[in-house]
């Protein structure tokens, strides 16, 4: 008898020892297999770069107090925008952030994701404004990008005047310098501006200006009442016509811009492919979205009821792009619907039947509280493009309290994916707070009452396009699962490697710079790309349609406008993922004047520059004759355009 072992309650014999050795070997094998499996897990597609590495320290701080808070100002946390442009013309895209209570900031791209803050030297801080949207544009056609910055929130209209920073060139240190000239140009709008977009609405070869407005309404904007459609509403947008001499004229009413709306998103696009620029506006609260169709005579009509069967209710930002590669623009709009059942029940109050009855009574189009993906079916007998709404089927109908959607091909597989910025510090829509918290808050200070309001810090979302009108949530797999309060956002190829990086402006947190690692760290290039820089005046570049034809019948299309998502300006370079395609059959640019250019057989994995030379066909060598209209790509393009 082995007393030493018995003292510990263990009896060992040869059989036990054999079993233990076998188990040890088995466990060791499992450990090795698990380690191999972990080592084979792919790195996330996106890598969040710290401010210490990038040099970008901007964060959109808003200081709450007893008087300035969500109870006194409902737009306090609506955030600000991001603007992208090559401000020193070194071939690298730079970054501009607008600030709410903080100053604007300009960062020059020094390469390899390092940036230099040149705000002070550039004279672009805008200290006295609560800045919102950012529109980067060369308004005076001098070859240098200017910046139009919207303003809101202040009760004093002089403090709400939008600012236009005109680029004066580079100083002796190579730093871009700006002067503020909004009043001189006649675009110092003093409304409650959310964002702005420049486009040539009358096809007279200069850029006009649309200013999106969201009036700070202290009443109840969700209360049903008669629509205001005569242009008299405080929350009516503005349209400014370019006079061609460095000044603008407000032509809002004469142009038919007369429908009220609490604007949060604007897109400029030729929705019906008639060669004239149209506008889509997403509006918050009860007000319907607007689809202003260009009548080709200097006026617009709101035709959304003819194009869409229903809309998003509290519409936030939106984006318009071709998601199914049929050469037609599709529309994605955001709401605030939570993804989980508990969150949904805390948001919905009035029943669907009550909404429908009230909509009918007051003449509102049907609205639903969720994200929507409107797929373009092409034109009907009357020339209108009809749409089918498939947000539920596509799997992208609920993304929490969302702000900016961006449709772009982030994995370069040839189909556009979907990014959504997210988060809100004080969820005043939460029904638990609305029903019980507000009553408990009576007699409390504002600070004590605000403590009862739920905080919704959550990650952004990103969805991979499955190429079949459905999407897969890749937020965690692609490395975007860090909770934040993100508002304005932009995609841009910051390092010119052919994949799109991501930027977000965050409330009370550092801005996020996500490096796309698709081609990094020795990875094999299985998906290819083609990027196109349009070398023309901005009035030609904004509004150009770019088509890529590959492998016979495959087509991709981009209607070029940089004002996308929410309060932001994205990369001015047109980007296409190509998947396995290594050479494109043809690339066709249709300029806003209707003239076309064709580039034959461009190779993948490069940035090509298309100078404005209408009706020319280019190959690898000298200019070639105009492409025969009987070729496939010309016939296909004619079919799409018709």
Coordinates of C-alpha atoms in Angstrom, one line a residue:
X1 CA 0.0 0.0 0.0
X2 CA 1.3 3.4 -1.0
X3 CA 0.6 5.6 2.1
X4 CA 2.2 8.7 0.5
X5 CA -0.4 8.7 -2.3
X6 CA -3.2 7.7 0.1
X7 CA -2.5 10.8 2.2
X8 CA -3.6 12.9 -0.8
X9 CA -6.6 10.8 -1.7
X10 CA -5.0 9.6 -4.9
X11 CA -4.2 6.0 -5.9
X12 CA -2.0 5.6 -9.0
X13 CA -1.5 2.4 -10.9
X14 CA -0.1 1.6 -14.3
X15 CA -3.6 1.8 -15.9
X16 CA -4.2 5.3 -14.5
X17 CA -0.8 6.5 -15.6
X18 CA -1.5 5.2 -19.2
X19 CA -4.9 7.0 -19.3
X20 CA -3.4 10.2 -18.0
X21 CA -0.6 10.1 -20.6
X22 CA -3.1 9.5 -23.3
X23 CA -5.3 12.4 -22.2
X24 CA -2.2 14.7 -22.0
X25 CA -1.3 13.9 -25.5
X26 CA -4.9 14.5 -26.7
X27 CA -5.1 17.8 -24.9
X28 CA -1.7 18.8 -26.2
X29 CA -2.9 18.0 -29.8
X30 CA -6.1 20.0 -29.3
X31 CA -4.0 23.0 -28.0
X32 CA -1.8 22.8 -31.1
X33 CA -4.7 22.6 -33.5
X34 CA -6.4 25.5 -31.7
X35 CA -3.2 27.6 -31.9
X36 CA -2.9 26.8 -35.6
X37 CA -6.5 27.7 -36.2
X38 CA -6.1 31.0 -34.4
X39 CA -3.0 31.9 -36.3
X40 CA -4.9 31.3 -39.6
X41 CA -7.7 33.7 -38.7
X42 CA -7.5 36.5 -41.2
X43 CA -6.8 40.0 -40.0
X44 CA -9.8 42.4 -40.1
X45 CA -10.2 44.4 -43.3
X46 CA -10.0 47.7 -41.4
X47 CA -7.4 48.8 -38.9
X48 CA -8.2 51.7 -36.5
X49 CA -5.1 53.9 -36.4
X50 CA -4.5 55.8 -33.1
X51 CA -4.1 59.6 -33.1
X52 CA -0.5 59.2 -31.9
X53 CA 0.3 57.5 -35.2
X54 CA -1.8 59.7 -37.6
X55 CA -1.3 63.1 -35.9
X56 CA -5.1 63.6 -36.2
X57 CA -6.2 64.7 -32.7
X58 CA -9.5 66.3 -33.7
X59 CA -12.6 65.5 -31.6
X60 CA -15.9 67.3 -31.8
X61 CA -16.3 68.2 -28.2
X62 CA -19.6 69.6 -27.0
X63 CA -19.8 70.8 -23.4
X64 CA -23.1 70.3 -21.7
X65 CA -24.2 72.4 -18.8
X66 CA -27.4 73.4 -16.9
X67 CA -28.5 75.6 -19.8
X68 CA -27.1 74.0 -23.0
X69 CA -28.2 70.3 -23.1
X70 CA -30.5 68.0 -25.0
X71 CA -33.5 69.3 -23.1
X72 CA -32.9 72.9 -24.3
X73 CA -31.4 72.1 -27.8
X74 CA -32.5 69.0 -29.6
X75 CA -29.8 69.3 -32.2
X76 CA -26.9 69.4 -29.7
X77 CA -25.5 66.0 -30.7
X78 CA -26.2 66.1 -34.4
X79 CA -22.5 66.3 -35.0
X80 CA -20.4 67.7 -37.8
X81 CA -18.9 66.7 -41.1
X82 CA -15.7 65.5 -42.9
X83 CA -14.3 67.0 -46.1
X84 CA -11.8 65.4 -48.4
X85 CA -9.7 67.2 -51.0
X86 CA -6.1 67.6 -52.3
X87 CA -5.5 71.1 -50.9
X88 CA -1.8 71.3 -51.7
X89 CA -2.0 69.3 -55.0
X90 CA 0.6 66.8 -54.0
X91 CA -1.4 63.8 -55.1
X92 CA -2.5 62.8 -51.6
X93 CA -6.0 63.6 -50.3
X94 CA -6.1 65.9 -47.2
X95 CA -8.8 66.0 -44.5
X96 CA -11.0 68.9 -43.1
X97 CA -13.1 68.5 -40.0
X98 CA -15.9 71.0 -39.1
X99 CA -16.4 71.7 -35.4
X100 CA -19.4 72.4 -33.3
X101 CA -18.1 74.2 -30.2
X102 CA -14.5 73.5 -31.3
X103 CA -12.7 75.0 -34.2
X104 CA -12.5 73.5 -37.7
X105 CA -9.3 71.6 -38.4
X106 CA -7.3 71.0 -41.6
X107 CA -4.8 68.2 -41.8
X108 CA -2.3 67.8 -44.7
X109 CA -1.6 64.2 -45.8
X110 CA 2.1 63.6 -45.5
X111 CA 1.9 60.0 -46.7
X112 CA 1.9 56.6 -44.9
X113 CA -1.1 57.8 -42.8
X114 CA 0.8 60.7 -41.2
X115 CA -0.9 64.1 -41.2
X116 CA 0.1 67.6 -40.3
X117 CA -2.3 70.1 -38.6
X118 CA -2.1 73.3 -40.6
X119 CA -5.3 74.9 -39.3
X120 CA -3.8 78.1 -37.9
X121 CA -1.5 78.8 -40.9
X122 CA -4.4 78.1 -43.3
X123 CA -6.7 80.7 -41.6
X124 CA -9.6 78.2 -41.6
X125 CA -10.5 77.7 -38.0
X126 CA -14.0 79.4 -38.0
X127 CA -14.0 80.0 -34.3
X128 CA -17.2 81.9 -34.1
X129 CA -19.5 79.3 -35.8
X130 CA -21.3 76.1 -34.8
X131 CA -20.2 74.4 -38.0
X132 CA -22.1 71.5 -39.6
X133 CA -21.8 70.4 -43.2
X134 CA -18.6 70.5 -45.3
X135 CA -18.7 70.9 -49.1
X136 CA -15.3 70.8 -50.9
X137 CA -15.5 72.4 -54.4
X138 CA -13.5 74.6 -56.8
X139 CA -16.1 77.3 -57.0
X140 CA -14.0 79.8 -59.0
X141 CA -12.4 77.3 -61.5
X142 CA -8.8 78.3 -60.6
X143 CA -7.7 74.7 -60.0
X144 CA -7.6 74.9 -56.2
X145 CA -10.3 73.3 -54.0
X146 CA -12.3 75.7 -51.9
X147 CA -14.4 74.8 -48.8
X148 CA -18.0 75.8 -48.0
X149 CA -18.9 75.3 -44.4
X150 CA -22.5 75.4 -43.1
X151 CA -23.5 76.8 -39.7
X152 CA -26.4 76.3 -37.4
X153 CA -27.6 76.2 -33.8
X154 CA -27.0 79.8 -32.7
X155 CA -30.1 81.9 -32.2
X156 CA -28.3 85.0 -33.5
X157 CA -28.6 84.8 -37.4
X158 CA -25.2 86.6 -37.8
X159 CA -23.6 83.6 -36.0
X160 CA -25.4 81.2 -38.4
X161 CA -24.0 82.6 -41.6
X162 CA -22.3 80.0 -43.7
X163 CA -18.7 80.5 -44.7
X164 CA -16.9 80.1 -48.0
X165 CA -13.2 79.6 -47.7
X166 CA -11.5 80.5 -51.0
X167 CA -8.2 78.9 -51.7
X168 CA -5.5 81.6 -52.3
X169 CA -2.7 79.1 -53.2
X170 CA 0.3 77.9 -51.1
X171 CA 2.4 80.1 -48.9
X172 CA 6.2 79.9 -48.7
X173 CA 6.0 76.8 -46.5
X174 CA 3.8 74.9 -49.0
X175 CA 0.7 75.4 -46.8
X176 CA -2.6 76.2 -48.4
X177 CA -4.0 79.6 -47.3
X178 CA -7.7 80.5 -47.5
X179 CA -9.8 83.7 -47.1
X180 CA -13.4 83.7 -46.1
X181 CA -15.6 85.3 -48.9
X182 CA -19.1 84.0 -48.4
X183 CA -20.7 87.5 -48.3
X184 CA -18.8 88.6 -51.4
X185 CA -20.1 85.6 -53.3
X186 CA -23.6 86.1 -51.9
X187 CA -23.8 82.7 -50.3
X188 CA -23.6 83.6 -46.6
X189 CA -26.9 82.0 -45.9
X190 CA -28.1 82.6 -42.3
X191 CA -30.6 79.8 -42.1
X192 CA -30.1 76.7 -40.0
X193 CA -27.9 74.9 -42.5
X194 CA -27.2 71.2 -42.3
X195 CA -25.2 70.6 -45.5
X196 CA -24.7 72.0 -49.0
X197 CA -24.1 70.6 -52.5
X198 CA -22.8 72.3 -55.6
X199 CA -24.0 71.3 -59.1
X200 CA -24.9 72.8 -62.5
X201 CA -28.7 72.6 -62.4
X202 CA -29.3 74.8 -65.5
X203 CA -26.5 73.4 -67.6
X204 CA -24.8 76.8 -68.2
X205 CA -21.3 75.6 -67.4
X206 CA -21.0 76.9 -63.8
X207 CA -21.8 75.5 -60.4
X208 CA -24.9 76.5 -58.5
X209 CA -25.6 75.9 -54.8
X210 CA -28.3 74.0 -52.9
X211 CA -28.3 74.7 -49.1
X212 CA -30.0 72.0 -47.0
X213 CA -31.9 73.5 -44.0
X214 CA -33.1 72.0 -40.7
X215 CA -34.8 74.7 -38.6
X216 CA -34.3 74.5 -34.9
X217 CA -38.0 74.0 -34.1
X218 CA -38.9 74.4 -30.5
X219 CA -42.5 73.2 -31.1
X220 CA -43.4 69.6 -32.0
X221 CA -42.3 68.9 -35.6
X222 CA -43.9 65.4 -35.4
X223 CA -47.4 66.8 -34.9
X224 CA -49.6 66.2 -37.9
X225 CA -50.7 69.4 -39.6
X226 CA -51.2 70.7 -43.1
X227 CA -48.0 70.6 -45.2
X228 CA -46.3 73.9 -46.1
X229 CA -45.6 73.8 -49.8
X230 CA -45.4 77.4 -50.8
X231 CA -41.9 78.1 -49.6
X232 CA -42.9 80.1 -46.5
X233 CA -41.7 77.5 -44.0
X234 CA -38.8 78.4 -41.7
X235 CA -37.3 75.0 -42.7
X236 CA -37.4 75.5 -46.4
X237 CA -34.2 74.8 -48.3
X238 CA -32.4 77.4 -50.5
X239 CA -31.2 77.3 -54.1
X240 CA -28.6 79.8 -55.3
X241 CA -27.9 80.3 -59.0
X242 CA -24.4 81.1 -60.1
X243 CA -24.4 84.4 -62.1
X244 CA -21.2 83.6 -63.8
X245 CA -19.4 86.6 -62.4
X246 CA -18.4 85.4 -59.0
X247 CA -21.8 86.1 -57.4
X248 CA -24.9 84.1 -56.7
X249 CA -28.6 84.9 -56.6
X250 CA -31.2 83.3 -54.4
X251 CA -33.7 81.7 -56.8
X252 CA -35.4 79.3 -54.3
X253 CA -39.1 80.2 -55.0
X254 CA -38.7 80.9 -58.7
X255 CA -37.1 77.4 -59.1
X256 CA -39.9 75.6 -57.3
X257 CA -38.0 74.8 -54.1
X258 CA -41.1 75.3 -51.9
X259 CA -41.6 72.1 -49.8
X260 CA -40.7 72.3 -46.1
X261 CA -38.5 69.6 -44.5
X262 CA -36.1 69.1 -41.6
X263 CA -33.2 68.2 -43.9
X264 CA -30.5 65.8 -42.9
X265 CA -29.2 64.4 -46.3
X266 CA -28.8 65.6 -49.8
X267 CA -27.8 63.9 -53.0
X268 CA -27.3 65.4 -56.5
X269 CA -27.9 62.9 -59.3
X270 CA -29.5 62.5 -62.6
X271 CA -32.3 60.2 -61.4
X272 CA -34.1 59.8 -64.7
X273 CA -31.1 59.8 -67.0
X274 CA -32.3 62.8 -69.0
X275 CA -29.0 64.7 -68.8
X276 CA -30.2 67.1 -66.1
X277 CA -29.3 67.1 -62.4
X278 CA -32.0 66.2 -59.9
X279 CA -32.0 66.3 -56.1
X280 CA -33.0 63.8 -53.4
X281 CA -33.5 65.2 -49.9
X282 CA -34.0 63.1 -46.7
X283 CA -36.0 64.9 -44.0
X284 CA -36.3 64.2 -40.3
X285 CA -39.5 64.0 -38.3
X286 CA -42.8 63.9 -40.0
X287 CA -41.9 65.8 -43.1
X288 CA -41.7 63.6 -46.2
X289 CA -38.5 63.2 -48.2
X290 CA -38.3 65.2 -51.4
X291 CA -37.3 64.2 -54.9
X292 CA -36.9 67.4 -57.0
X293 CA -36.9 66.4 -60.7
X294 CA -35.2 68.9 -63.0
X295 CA -37.7 70.3 -65.5
X296 CA -34.9 71.6 -67.8
X297 CA -36.2 75.2 -67.7
X298 CA -34.7 76.4 -64.4
X299 CA -37.4 74.8 -62.2
X300 CA -38.0 71.6 -60.3
X301 CA -41.0 69.7 -59.2
X302 CA -41.3 67.3 -56.3
X303 CA -42.2 64.0 -57.9
X304 CA -41.4 61.6 -55.1
X305 CA -44.9 60.2 -54.9
X306 CA -44.6 59.1 -58.6
X307 CA -41.2 57.4 -58.0
X308 CA -41.5 55.7 -54.6
X309 CA -44.3 53.8 -53.0
X310 CA -43.2 54.6 -49.4
X311 CA -40.4 56.3 -47.5
X312 CA -38.4 56.2 -44.4
X313 CA -40.1 58.1 -41.5
X314 CA -37.4 59.9 -39.5
X315 CA -34.9 59.9 -42.3
X316 CA -31.3 60.7 -41.5
X317 CA -28.5 60.7 -44.1
X318 CA -28.7 58.7 -47.3
X319 CA -26.6 57.7 -50.3
X320 CA -27.5 57.0 -53.9
X321 CA -25.4 54.5 -56.0
X322 CA -25.8 51.4 -58.2
X323 CA -25.8 48.4 -55.8
X324 CA -26.8 45.7 -58.3
X325 CA -24.6 46.7 -61.3
X326 CA -27.5 47.3 -63.7
X327 CA -26.3 50.8 -64.6
X328 CA -29.1 52.5 -62.6
X329 CA -29.0 54.6 -59.4
X330 CA -30.5 53.0 -56.2
X331 CA -31.4 54.9 -53.0
X332 CA -30.5 53.9 -49.4
X333 CA -32.0 55.9 -46.6
X334 CA -31.4 55.6 -42.8
X335 CA -33.7 55.8 -39.8
X336 CA -33.1 54.9 -36.1
X337 CA -34.6 51.4 -35.8
X338 CA -32.7 49.3 -33.2
X339 CA -31.6 45.8 -34.3
X340 CA -32.9 43.9 -31.2
X341 CA -36.5 43.3 -30.1
X342 CA -36.1 45.1 -26.8
X343 CA -34.8 48.2 -28.5
X344 CA -37.6 48.1 -31.1
X345 CA -40.3 48.0 -28.4
X346 CA -38.8 51.0 -26.7
X347 CA -39.0 53.1 -29.8
X348 CA -42.5 52.4 -31.3
X349 CA -45.5 54.2 -29.9
X350 CA -48.4 55.0 -32.2
X351 CA -49.8 52.0 -34.1
X352 CA -49.3 51.5 -37.9
X353 CA -53.0 52.0 -38.5
X354 CA -53.0 55.4 -36.8
X355 CA -50.1 56.5 -38.9
X356 CA -51.8 55.5 -42.1
X357 CA -55.0 57.3 -41.2
X358 CA -53.2 60.5 -40.3
X359 CA -51.0 60.3 -43.4
X360 CA -54.1 60.1 -45.6
X361 CA -55.8 62.9 -43.7
X362 CA -53.0 65.4 -44.1
X363 CA -51.6 64.3 -47.5
X364 CA -48.4 62.7 -46.4
X365 CA -46.9 59.8 -48.4
X366 CA -46.6 56.5 -46.4
X367 CA -43.6 56.3 -44.1
X368 CA -42.1 53.5 -42.1
X369 CA -39.6 53.7 -39.2
X370 CA -36.7 51.7 -40.7
X371 CA -33.9 51.9 -43.2
X372 CA -34.9 51.5 -46.8
X373 CA -33.2 50.3 -50.0
X374 CA -35.0 51.5 -53.1
X375 CA -34.0 49.5 -56.2
X376 CA -34.3 51.3 -59.5
X377 CA -36.5 49.4 -62.0
X378 CA -35.8 51.7 -64.9
X379 CA -38.2 54.0 -66.7
X380 CA -41.9 53.5 -67.2
X381 CA -44.0 54.5 -70.1
X382 CA -44.0 58.1 -68.9
X383 CA -40.2 58.3 -68.4
X384 CA -40.4 58.1 -64.6
X385 CA -38.0 55.7 -62.9
X386 CA -40.0 53.4 -60.6
X387 CA -38.4 51.9 -57.5
X388 CA -39.0 48.7 -55.4
X389 CA -38.2 48.9 -51.7
X390 CA -36.3 45.8 -50.4
X391 CA -34.6 46.9 -47.2
X392 CA -36.0 44.1 -45.2
X393 CA -35.1 41.5 -47.8
X394 CA -31.6 42.9 -48.1
X395 CA -31.0 42.6 -44.4
X396 CA -30.0 46.3 -43.8
X397 CA -33.3 47.7 -42.4
X398 CA -32.1 48.2 -38.7
X399 CA -28.8 49.8 -37.7
X400 CA -29.7 51.7 -34.5
X401 CA -29.4 55.5 -34.3
X402 CA -27.6 56.0 -37.6
X403 CA -26.3 59.1 -39.4
X404 CA -24.2 58.5 -42.4
X405 CA -24.6 55.7 -45.0
X406 CA -21.9 55.3 -47.6
X407 CA -22.2 52.9 -50.6
X408 CA -18.7 52.0 -51.9
X409 CA -16.8 48.8 -52.8
X410 CA -14.6 48.3 -49.7
X411 CA -13.3 44.8 -50.6
X412 CA -13.0 45.5 -54.3
X413 CA -15.1 42.5 -55.4
X414 CA -17.0 44.5 -58.0
X415 CA -20.1 45.3 -55.9
X416 CA -20.7 48.3 -53.5
X417 CA -20.9 47.5 -49.8
X418 CA -22.6 49.6 -47.1
X419 CA -21.0 51.6 -44.2
X420 CA -23.2 53.2 -41.6
X421 CA -21.9 55.6 -38.9
X422 CA -23.7 55.3 -35.5
X423 CA -24.4 56.5 -32.0
X424 CA -26.2 59.1 -29.9
X425 CA -25.4 60.2 -26.4
X426 CA -28.9 60.9 -25.1
X427 CA -31.7 58.8 -26.6
X428 CA -34.7 61.0 -26.0
X429 CA -36.8 58.7 -28.2
X430 CA -36.6 55.9 -25.6
X431 CA -40.2 55.2 -24.5
X432 CA -39.2 54.1 -21.0
X433 CA -37.7 57.6 -20.5
X434 CA -40.5 59.4 -22.4
X435 CA -43.3 57.7 -20.4
X436 CA -41.8 57.5 -16.9
X437 CA -38.5 59.3 -16.9
X438 CA -39.9 62.7 -17.8
X439 CA -42.5 62.5 -15.1
X440 CA -39.9 61.5 -12.5
X441 CA -37.7 64.4 -13.7
X442 CA -40.2 67.0 -12.6
X443 CA -38.7 69.1 -9.9
X444 CA -35.2 67.9 -10.7
X445 CA -32.4 69.9 -12.2
X446 CA -31.6 69.5 -15.9
X447 CA -28.5 67.5 -14.9
X448 CA -30.5 65.1 -12.8
X449 CA -33.1 64.7 -15.6
X450 CA -30.5 64.0 -18.2
X451 CA -29.1 61.2 -16.1
X452 CA -32.3 59.4 -16.7
X453 CA -31.9 59.4 -20.5
X454 CA -30.3 56.3 -22.0
X455 CA -27.0 56.5 -23.7
X456 CA -26.6 54.8 -27.1
X457 CA -22.9 54.3 -27.6
X458 CA -22.6 51.6 -30.3
X459 CA -20.4 50.5 -33.1
X460 CA -20.7 51.6 -36.7
X461 CA -22.0 49.0 -39.1
X462 CA -20.6 47.7 -42.3
X463 CA -22.3 45.2 -44.7
X464 CA -20.8 43.2 -47.5
X465 CA -22.8 43.1 -50.7
X466 CA -23.7 39.5 -51.5
X467 CA -24.2 40.3 -55.2
X468 CA -27.8 39.1 -55.0
X469 CA -29.6 42.1 -53.5
X470 CA -28.8 41.0 -50.0
X471 CA -26.0 42.0 -47.6
X472 CA -24.1 40.3 -44.8
X473 CA -23.2 42.2 -41.5
X474 CA -19.4 42.2 -41.4
X475 CA -18.9 44.8 -38.6
X476 CA -16.9 42.5 -36.3
X477 CA -15.1 40.5 -39.0
X478 CA -14.0 43.7 -40.8
X479 CA -12.8 45.4 -37.6
X480 CA -15.4 48.2 -37.1
X481 CA -17.0 47.0 -33.8
X482 CA -15.6 49.7 -31.6
X483 CA -18.5 51.6 -29.9
X484 CA -18.5 55.4 -30.5
X485 CA -20.7 58.4 -31.3
X486 CA -19.9 58.8 -35.0
X487 CA -21.7 61.3 -37.2
X488 CA -20.1 62.7 -40.4
X489 CA -18.1 60.2 -42.4
X490 CA -16.2 59.9 -45.7
X491 CA -14.4 57.2 -47.7
X492 CA -11.1 58.0 -49.4
X493 CA -8.0 56.3 -50.6
X494 CA -5.5 58.0 -48.2
X495 CA -2.4 56.1 -49.3
X496 CA -3.2 55.6 -53.0
X497 CA -2.9 51.9 -52.8
X498 CA -6.3 51.2 -54.5
X499 CA -8.5 50.4 -51.5
X500 CA -10.9 52.8 -49.7
X501 CA -10.1 53.9 -46.2
X502 CA -12.7 55.4 -43.8
X503 CA -13.0 58.5 -41.7
X504 CA -15.5 59.5 -39.1
X505 CA -16.1 62.6 -37.0
X506 CA -17.1 61.7 -33.5
X507 CA -18.9 63.4 -30.7
X508 CA -16.6 64.0 -27.6
X509 CA -14.1 61.3 -28.9
X510 CA -11.2 61.4 -31.3
X511 CA -12.0 61.2 -35.0
X512 CA -11.6 57.7 -36.4
X513 CA -9.1 56.9 -39.2
X514 CA -9.5 53.4 -40.5
X515 CA -6.9 52.0 -42.8
X516 CA -8.2 49.5 -45.3
X517 CA -5.7 46.6 -45.2
X518 CA -7.0 44.8 -48.3
X519 CA -3.6 45.2 -50.1
X520 CA -1.4 45.6 -47.0
X521 CA 1.1 43.4 -45.2
X522 CA 2.1 41.2 -48.1
X523 CA -1.4 40.0 -48.9
X524 CA -2.1 38.4 -52.3
X525 CA -4.1 40.7 -54.6
X526 CA -7.1 38.6 -55.6
X527 CA -9.5 41.5 -56.0
X528 CA -8.5 44.3 -58.3
X529 CA -9.5 47.9 -58.8
X530 CA -9.6 50.8 -61.2
X531 CA -9.7 54.5 -60.1
X532 CA -10.5 57.4 -62.4
X533 CA -9.4 61.0 -61.8
X534 CA -11.5 63.3 -64.0
X535 CA -9.3 66.2 -65.1
X536 CA -11.8 69.0 -65.9
X537 CA -13.4 72.0 -64.4
X538 CA -15.5 71.2 -61.4
X539 CA -18.8 71.9 -63.2
X540 CA -17.8 69.2 -65.7
X541 CA -16.5 66.8 -63.1
X542 CA -19.5 67.0 -60.8
X543 CA -22.2 65.3 -62.8
X544 CA -20.1 63.1 -65.1
X545 CA -21.3 59.6 -65.4
X546 CA -18.6 56.9 -65.5
X547 CA -19.3 53.4 -66.9
X548 CA -17.0 50.4 -66.7
X549 CA -17.6 47.4 -69.0
X550 CA -15.8 44.1 -68.4
X551 CA -16.1 40.5 -69.5
X552 CA -18.8 41.0 -72.0
X553 CA -22.0 41.9 -70.2
X554 CA -20.7 43.2 -66.8
X555 CA -21.2 46.9 -66.2
X556 CA -20.5 49.2 -63.3
X557 CA -21.7 52.8 -63.1
X558 CA -21.0 55.9 -61.0
X559 CA -22.8 59.2 -61.2
X560 CA -20.1 61.5 -59.9
X561 CA -21.0 63.7 -56.9
X562 CA -18.8 64.0 -53.8
X563 CA -21.5 65.3 -51.4
X564 CA -22.7 62.1 -49.8
X565 CA -23.9 60.5 -46.6
X566 CA -24.2 63.1 -43.9
X567 CA -22.6 66.5 -43.8
X568 CA -19.6 65.3 -45.7
X569 CA -17.5 65.3 -48.9
X570 CA -15.9 62.1 -50.0
X571 CA -12.9 61.2 -52.3
X572 CA -13.1 63.1 -55.6
X573 CA -11.5 60.2 -57.4
X574 CA -14.0 57.7 -58.9
X575 CA -13.4 54.2 -57.6
X576 CA -14.4 50.8 -58.9
X577 CA -13.6 47.3 -57.5
X578 CA -13.1 44.8 -60.3
X579 CA -13.0 41.4 -58.5
X580 CA -10.8 39.0 -60.5
X581 CA -10.9 41.2 -63.6
X582 CA -7.4 42.4 -64.6
X583 CA -8.3 44.3 -67.7
X584 CA -11.5 46.3 -68.5
X585 CA -13.1 46.1 -71.9
X586 CA -13.9 49.8 -72.0
X587 CA -14.4 52.8 -69.7
X588 CA -16.9 55.4 -70.9
X589 CA -17.2 58.9 -69.4
X590 CA -20.4 60.8 -70.2
X591 CA -19.8 64.4 -69.4
X592 CA -22.6 66.7 -68.2
X593 CA -22.9 68.3 -71.6
X594 CA -23.8 64.9 -73.1
X595 CA -20.4 64.4 -74.8
X596 CA -18.6 61.1 -74.3
X597 CA -15.1 59.7 -74.1
X598 CA -14.0 56.1 -74.2
X599 CA -10.8 54.4 -72.9
X600 CA -10.3 51.0 -74.4
X601 CA -8.8 48.1 -72.4
X602 CA -7.4 49.9 -69.4
X603 CA -5.5 47.6 -67.2
X604 CA -6.5 47.1 -63.5
X605 CA -4.7 48.3 -60.4
X606 CA -4.0 51.8 -61.5
X607 CA -5.4 55.3 -61.4
X608 CA -6.2 56.7 -64.9
X609 CA -6.6 60.4 -65.6
X610 CA -9.3 61.4 -68.1
X611 CA -8.8 64.8 -69.5
X612 CA -11.9 66.5 -71.0
X613 CA -11.6 65.7 -74.7
X614 CA -15.1 64.9 -75.8
X615 CA -15.9 62.3 -78.5
X616 CA -12.4 60.8 -78.4
X617 CA -11.5 57.2 -77.9
X618 CA -8.3 56.4 -76.2
X619 CA -6.2 53.2 -76.0
X620 CA -2.8 52.4 -74.6
X621 CA -1.2 54.4 -77.3
X622 CA -2.2 57.5 -79.3
X623 CA -5.8 58.7 -79.8
X624 CA -7.9 56.3 -81.8
X625 CA -11.0 57.0 -83.9
X626 CA -14.4 57.3 -82.1
X627 CA -15.7 53.9 -81.1
X628 CA -18.1 52.3 -83.5
X629 CA -21.6 52.7 -82.2
X630 CA -22.4 49.1 -83.0
X631 CA -19.9 47.8 -80.4
X632 CA -21.4 46.1 -77.3
X633 CA -20.5 48.8 -74.8
X634 CA -22.1 51.6 -76.9
X635 CA -25.3 49.6 -77.4
X636 CA -25.4 48.7 -73.7
X637 CA -24.8 52.3 -72.7
X638 CA -27.5 53.5 -75.1
X639 CA -29.9 51.0 -73.5
X640 CA -29.1 52.2 -70.0
X641 CA -29.4 55.8 -70.9
X642 CA -32.7 55.3 -72.6

